[in-house]
XYZ file of C-alpha atoms in Angstrom:
154
model
C -23.217 21.987 -26.993
C -26.562 21.613 -25.216
C -25.531 18.181 -23.962
C -22.251 19.569 -22.601
C -24.120 22.340 -20.782
C -26.579 19.817 -19.328
C -23.739 17.611 -18.079
C -21.978 20.633 -16.556
C -25.213 21.607 -14.775
C -25.705 18.028 -13.573
C -22.107 17.926 -12.287
C -22.560 21.192 -10.354
C -25.752 19.816 -8.755
C -23.976 16.532 -7.955
C -21.066 18.371 -6.332
C -23.303 20.237 -3.864
C -25.821 17.456 -3.277
C -26.197 16.139 0.260
C -27.234 12.704 -1.004
C -25.379 9.973 -2.844
C -22.243 10.034 -0.684
C -21.628 6.321 -1.192
C -21.565 6.692 -4.980
C -19.569 9.943 -4.809
C -16.785 8.053 -3.039
C -16.638 5.738 -6.043
C -17.366 8.126 -8.876
C -16.895 11.851 -8.378
C -17.941 12.774 -11.915
C -21.311 12.250 -13.534
C -21.491 10.445 -16.854
C -24.029 9.364 -19.404
C -24.498 5.742 -20.241
C -23.867 2.576 -18.369
C -20.854 0.562 -19.392
C -22.042 -2.426 -17.345
C -24.399 -3.151 -20.237
C -21.448 -4.940 -21.844
C -21.899 -7.618 -19.184
C -24.161 -10.292 -20.635
C -25.218 -11.502 -17.207
C -28.095 -9.255 -16.105
C -27.687 -10.342 -12.489
C -24.052 -9.155 -12.529
C -25.196 -5.783 -13.930
C -27.743 -5.379 -11.143
C -25.346 -6.427 -8.384
C -22.630 -4.083 -9.669
C -25.129 -1.214 -9.676
C -26.308 -2.074 -6.154
C -22.733 -2.227 -4.876
C -22.021 1.205 -6.347
C -25.037 2.856 -4.726
C -24.636 1.068 -1.392
C -27.850 -0.956 -1.541
C -26.657 -4.510 -2.095
C -27.224 -7.682 -0.090
C -24.035 -7.062 1.870
C -24.966 -7.193 5.538
C -24.146 -3.565 6.376
C -26.185 -2.372 3.366
C -29.432 -4.123 4.301
C -31.346 -1.663 6.508
C -34.572 -3.679 6.553
C -33.729 -7.173 7.751
C -30.438 -6.301 9.454
C -31.107 -3.674 12.056
C -28.508 -4.308 14.774
C -24.767 -3.758 14.553
C -24.177 -7.491 15.088
C -26.417 -8.295 12.097
C -24.300 -6.090 9.850
C -20.975 -7.796 10.510
C -19.073 -9.940 8.031
C -19.342 -13.528 9.219
C -15.662 -14.085 8.459
C -13.967 -10.900 9.735
C -16.523 -9.593 12.276
C -16.457 -6.028 10.924
C -19.281 -4.218 9.058
C -19.718 -5.863 5.674
C -20.008 -2.953 3.260
C -18.746 -2.408 -0.286
C -15.287 -1.366 0.830
C -14.889 -4.389 3.100
C -16.189 -6.835 0.480
C -14.234 -5.457 -2.476
C -10.993 -4.424 -0.727
C -10.514 -6.055 2.672
C -12.350 -9.301 3.451
C -9.820 -12.048 4.088
C -12.243 -14.696 2.859
C -12.056 -13.337 -0.686
C -8.352 -12.423 -0.848
C -7.539 -14.980 -3.587
C -10.439 -13.798 -5.772
C -9.562 -10.159 -5.080
C -5.931 -10.773 -6.024
C -7.017 -12.314 -9.342
C -9.436 -9.448 -10.025
C -6.816 -6.768 -9.377
C -4.161 -8.566 -11.420
C -6.567 -8.613 -14.392
C -7.505 -4.958 -13.878
C -3.853 -3.943 -13.577
C -3.035 -5.815 -16.766
C -5.850 -4.030 -18.619
C -4.761 -0.629 -17.285
C -1.087 -1.227 -18.031
C -1.978 -1.537 -21.719
C -3.174 2.091 -21.483
C -0.124 3.236 -19.451
C -2.295 4.022 -16.417
C -0.630 4.327 -13.014
C -2.000 1.506 -10.842
C -0.175 2.248 -7.576
C -3.326 3.357 -5.717
C -5.722 0.943 -7.416
C -6.177 -1.322 -4.400
C -6.640 1.520 -1.899
C -10.156 2.706 -2.783
C -13.252 1.856 -4.791
C -12.648 4.156 -7.762
C -11.911 1.149 -9.976
C -15.701 0.577 -9.891
C -16.284 3.962 -11.555
C -17.157 4.651 -15.158
C -13.865 6.022 -16.497
C -14.515 7.554 -19.908
C -10.824 8.364 -20.392
C -10.119 4.660 -20.894
C -10.833 2.831 -24.106
C -14.110 0.919 -24.318
C -12.158 -2.348 -24.489
C -10.262 -1.514 -21.287
C -13.463 -0.523 -19.459
C -15.009 -3.810 -20.535
C -11.977 -5.808 -19.336
C -12.271 -4.118 -15.946
C -15.993 -4.867 -15.738
C -15.473 -8.499 -16.723
C -12.825 -8.819 -13.985
C -15.229 -7.367 -11.429
C -18.049 -9.624 -12.626
C -15.765 -12.637 -12.330
C -14.926 -11.602 -8.762
C -18.652 -11.361 -7.968
C -19.262 -14.787 -9.470
C -16.280 -16.517 -7.860
C -16.907 -15.189 -4.355
C -20.471 -16.545 -4.498
C -21.363 -13.897 -1.938
C -23.906 -11.889 -3.942
C -24.629 -14.032 -7.002
């Protein structure tokens, strides 16, 4: 009961907060815990967290060493290399992305989840407590495999 009230309070604060817009686009609801702990590779856990909060080594997310617009562009596509571009759009990683989404769709289909909009936004990166733990882990393993296979951040 106290925990539920604390989470409700946290959610209200999150909803009106002026910060965290990058993460809000991925995960609109607050949650306790971190399912990425199921990943045995600590580097994959860290990179996944950085991607979610918009502070990874992607060119458009590096405000210190990449200060000009030109510095922030994907070397392959010549558009800003941010989480959305890397995970959803970059032509260089289309094969790896296809494999990742096929695995995620397979995991979600076992739970009868509609996957029509899956490839349109970054919500597949979110902690979805309505899914079984096994399904959440399958999704995370698919994402981690994408990170590993692209060799862009790992």
